XYZ file of C-alpha atoms in Angstrom:
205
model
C 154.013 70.140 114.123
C 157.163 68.585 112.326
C 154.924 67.699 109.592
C 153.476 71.229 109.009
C 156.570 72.634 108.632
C 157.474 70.373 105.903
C 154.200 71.432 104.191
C 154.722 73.115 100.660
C 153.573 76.891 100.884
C 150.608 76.993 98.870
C 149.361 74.050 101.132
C 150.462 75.585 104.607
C 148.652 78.676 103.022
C 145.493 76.773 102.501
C 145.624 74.806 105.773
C 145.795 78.585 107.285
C 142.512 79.587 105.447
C 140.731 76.344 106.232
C 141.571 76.661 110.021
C 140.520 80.039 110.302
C 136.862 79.238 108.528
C 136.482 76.314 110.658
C 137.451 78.214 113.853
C 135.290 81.043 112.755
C 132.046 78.495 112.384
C 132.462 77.070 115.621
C 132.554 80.408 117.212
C 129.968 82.074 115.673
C 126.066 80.938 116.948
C 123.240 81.492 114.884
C 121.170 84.214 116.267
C 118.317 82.558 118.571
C 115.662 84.504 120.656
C 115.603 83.906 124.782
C 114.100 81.152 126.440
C 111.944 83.796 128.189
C 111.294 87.622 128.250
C 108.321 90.116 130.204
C 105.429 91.148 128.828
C 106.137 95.381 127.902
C 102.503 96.676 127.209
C 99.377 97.375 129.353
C 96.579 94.153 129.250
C 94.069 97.026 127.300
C 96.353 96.904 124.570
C 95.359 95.454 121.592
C 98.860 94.275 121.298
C 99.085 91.887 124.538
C 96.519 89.510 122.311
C 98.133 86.161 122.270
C 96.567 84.357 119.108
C 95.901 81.827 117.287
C 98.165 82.084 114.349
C 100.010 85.390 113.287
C 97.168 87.320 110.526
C 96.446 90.354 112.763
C 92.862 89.473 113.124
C 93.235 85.387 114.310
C 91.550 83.975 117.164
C 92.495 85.770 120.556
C 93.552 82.709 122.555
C 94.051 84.663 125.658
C 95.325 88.517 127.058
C 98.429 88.460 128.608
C 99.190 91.256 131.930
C 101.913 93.705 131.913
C 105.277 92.556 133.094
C 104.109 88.557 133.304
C 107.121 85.934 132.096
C 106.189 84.304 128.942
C 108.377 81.072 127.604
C 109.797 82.186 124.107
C 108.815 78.930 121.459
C 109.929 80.387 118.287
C 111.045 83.632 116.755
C 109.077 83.708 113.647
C 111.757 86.343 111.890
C 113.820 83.877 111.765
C 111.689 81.775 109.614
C 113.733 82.553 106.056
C 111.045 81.606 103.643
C 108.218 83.854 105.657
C 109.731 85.912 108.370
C 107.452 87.915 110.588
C 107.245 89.783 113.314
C 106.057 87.762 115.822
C 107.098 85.219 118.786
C 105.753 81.862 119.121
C 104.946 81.892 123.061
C 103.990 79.887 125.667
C 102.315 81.053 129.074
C 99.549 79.507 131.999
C 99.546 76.247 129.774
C 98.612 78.663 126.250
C 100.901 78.328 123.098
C 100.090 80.928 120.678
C 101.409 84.076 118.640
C 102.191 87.618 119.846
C 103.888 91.033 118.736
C 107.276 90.973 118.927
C 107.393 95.124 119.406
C 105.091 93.367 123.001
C 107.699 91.390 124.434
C 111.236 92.654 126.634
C 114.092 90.952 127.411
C 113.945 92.554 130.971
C 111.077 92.642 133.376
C 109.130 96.100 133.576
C 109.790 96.385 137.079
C 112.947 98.504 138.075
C 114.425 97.328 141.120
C 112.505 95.630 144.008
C 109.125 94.772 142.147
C 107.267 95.274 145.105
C 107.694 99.136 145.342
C 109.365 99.797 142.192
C 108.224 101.845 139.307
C 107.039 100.590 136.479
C 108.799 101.563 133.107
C 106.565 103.125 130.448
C 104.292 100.510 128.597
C 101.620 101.244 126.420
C 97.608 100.371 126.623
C 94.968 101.937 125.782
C 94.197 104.128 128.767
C 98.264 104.963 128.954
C 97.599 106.646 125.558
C 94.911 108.352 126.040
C 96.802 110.051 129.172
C 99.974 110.876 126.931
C 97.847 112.207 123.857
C 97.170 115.126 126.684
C 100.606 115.823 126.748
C 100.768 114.373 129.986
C 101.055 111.671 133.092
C 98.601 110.575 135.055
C 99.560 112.496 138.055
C 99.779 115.882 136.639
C 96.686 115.394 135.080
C 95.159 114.521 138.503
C 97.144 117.732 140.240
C 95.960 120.100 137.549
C 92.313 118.703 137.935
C 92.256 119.335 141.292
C 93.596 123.489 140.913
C 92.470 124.696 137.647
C 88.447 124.371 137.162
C 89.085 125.046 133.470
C 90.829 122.701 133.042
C 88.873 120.381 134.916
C 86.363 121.051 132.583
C 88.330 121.138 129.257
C 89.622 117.589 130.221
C 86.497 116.444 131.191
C 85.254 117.196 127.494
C 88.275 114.825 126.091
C 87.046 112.188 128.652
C 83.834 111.897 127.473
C 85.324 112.054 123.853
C 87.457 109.078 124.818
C 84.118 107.341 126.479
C 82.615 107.331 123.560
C 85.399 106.080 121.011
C 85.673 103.373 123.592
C 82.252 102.253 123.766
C 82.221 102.354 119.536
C 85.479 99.816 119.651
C 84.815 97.841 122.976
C 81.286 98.273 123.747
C 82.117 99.788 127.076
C 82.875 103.116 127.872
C 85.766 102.157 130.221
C 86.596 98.583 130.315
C 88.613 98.228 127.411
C 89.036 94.396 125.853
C 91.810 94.016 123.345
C 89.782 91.218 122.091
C 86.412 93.055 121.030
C 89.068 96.131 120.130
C 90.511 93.243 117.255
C 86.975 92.152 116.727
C 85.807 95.994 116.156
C 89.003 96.150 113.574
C 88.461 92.943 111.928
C 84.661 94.214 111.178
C 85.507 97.558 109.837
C 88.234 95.861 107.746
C 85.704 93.431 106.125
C 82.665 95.877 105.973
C 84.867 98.272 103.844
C 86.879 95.661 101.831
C 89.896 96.047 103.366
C 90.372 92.291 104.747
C 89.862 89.552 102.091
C 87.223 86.972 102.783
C 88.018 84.616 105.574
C 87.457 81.795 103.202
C 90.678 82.965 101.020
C 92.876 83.897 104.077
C 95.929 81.797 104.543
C 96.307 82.729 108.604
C 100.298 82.621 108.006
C 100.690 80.586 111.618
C 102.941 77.580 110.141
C 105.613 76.332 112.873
C-alpha cells in the first residue's frame, strides 16, 4: 500500500484505469443461453420440428410435445460470423435444431402441473380457434345455444378440414412434418426455394 502511495500521479492514475477494466472483465459474463428450457408451442405446430440443420425446410428429426424439457446445446445467435435464430437442442437421445421463438425459459404449466392451466401456446388447431375470435370453451358454449351459429362455425370447420387435408393430407390430424413437406413443395414448384443441390443447409456447430 506504502508503495502506491509513492506512485507518481500519472501512474497511480493509470493503475486506477487498469484496475477498474480488469475488475470490470471479471465481472461481466458473456451472455450464454440455459442449460435447459420447456417446449412453448402445441406438437401440430410446424414450429415444434426439431431438425436436421437450421434451413427451414431440413430433415424433421423428430416433433417435440408442449411443455417437455429440452437440454439447450448451443445458441446459434451467438454464432458471430452466421447468427440465427435457432437453438442447438438435445431431447429422448435426439440432437438437432429448433426455433428459438419455440423454446421458454419456464415450463408452460402454472403452478401444480397436475391441475394447472396451461399458458397460451400456439399449434395449429389453437389458431384456428383464436382466428374465430375466440377460446375453445366459448366456442363450445355458443355451439351448444345459438343454432346459427352452430351452423356458421360449422362452415369455417369444414373450411379448416379442407386446408388441412391440402397441407397434411388429413383433415384433422395435423403433422408438422408433412405441413414442412407441403411448404418445401410449393416453395420448389414455384421457384421460391433454390435447388437442393445448391443449398448450403446453414447447420455448422
Amino acid at each position: 500500500m506504502e508503495r502506491i502511495r509513492r506512485m507518481p500521479r500519472w501512474a497511480l492514475a493509470l493503475f486506477v484505469v487498469l484496475l477498474a477494466l480488469v475488475l470490470g472483465i471479471s465481472v461481466t459474463q458473456p451472455r450464454t443461453a440455459p442449460k435447459e428450457m420447456w417446449v412453448a408451442v402445441m406438437e401440430d405446430s410446424t414450429d415444434a420440428a426439431v431438425l436436421k440443420t437450421t434451413d427451414r425446410f431440413s430433415e424433421v428429426l423428430t416433433v417435440v410435445k408442449f411443455n417437455e424439457k429440452v437440454e439447450i446445446v448451443r445458441d446459434m445467435m451467438e454464432d458471430k460470423d452466421n447468427p440465427r435464430p435457432y437453438f442447438r437442442i438435445k431431447v429422448r437421445g435426439i440432437t438437432g435444431f429448433i426455433k428459438r421463438s419455440a423454446l421458454a425459459t419456464e415450463s408452460q404449466y402454472q403452478g401444480d402441473a397436475k391441475d394447472a392451466e396451461a399458458k397460451v401456446a400456439v399449434g395449429a388447431s389453437g389458431a384456428n380457434t383464436a382466428a374465430k375470435g375466440l377460446n375453445s370453451q366459448n366456442e363450445k358454449t355458443l355451439k351448444e345455444t345459438d343454432p346459427k351459429f352452430k351452423d356458421s362455425i360449422g362452415q369455417v370447420d369444414q373450411m379448416e378440414a379442407a386446408v388441412n387435408e391440402m397441407i397434411y393430407g388429413s383433415p384433422k390430424e395435423v403433422d408438422p412434418r408433412k405441413g414442412l413437406d407441403s411448404y418445401r413443395a410449393w416453395g420448389e414448384e414455384g421457384q421460391n426455394l433454390p435447388p437442393k443441390s445448391g443449398s448450403s443447409g446453414g447447420g455448422g456447430e
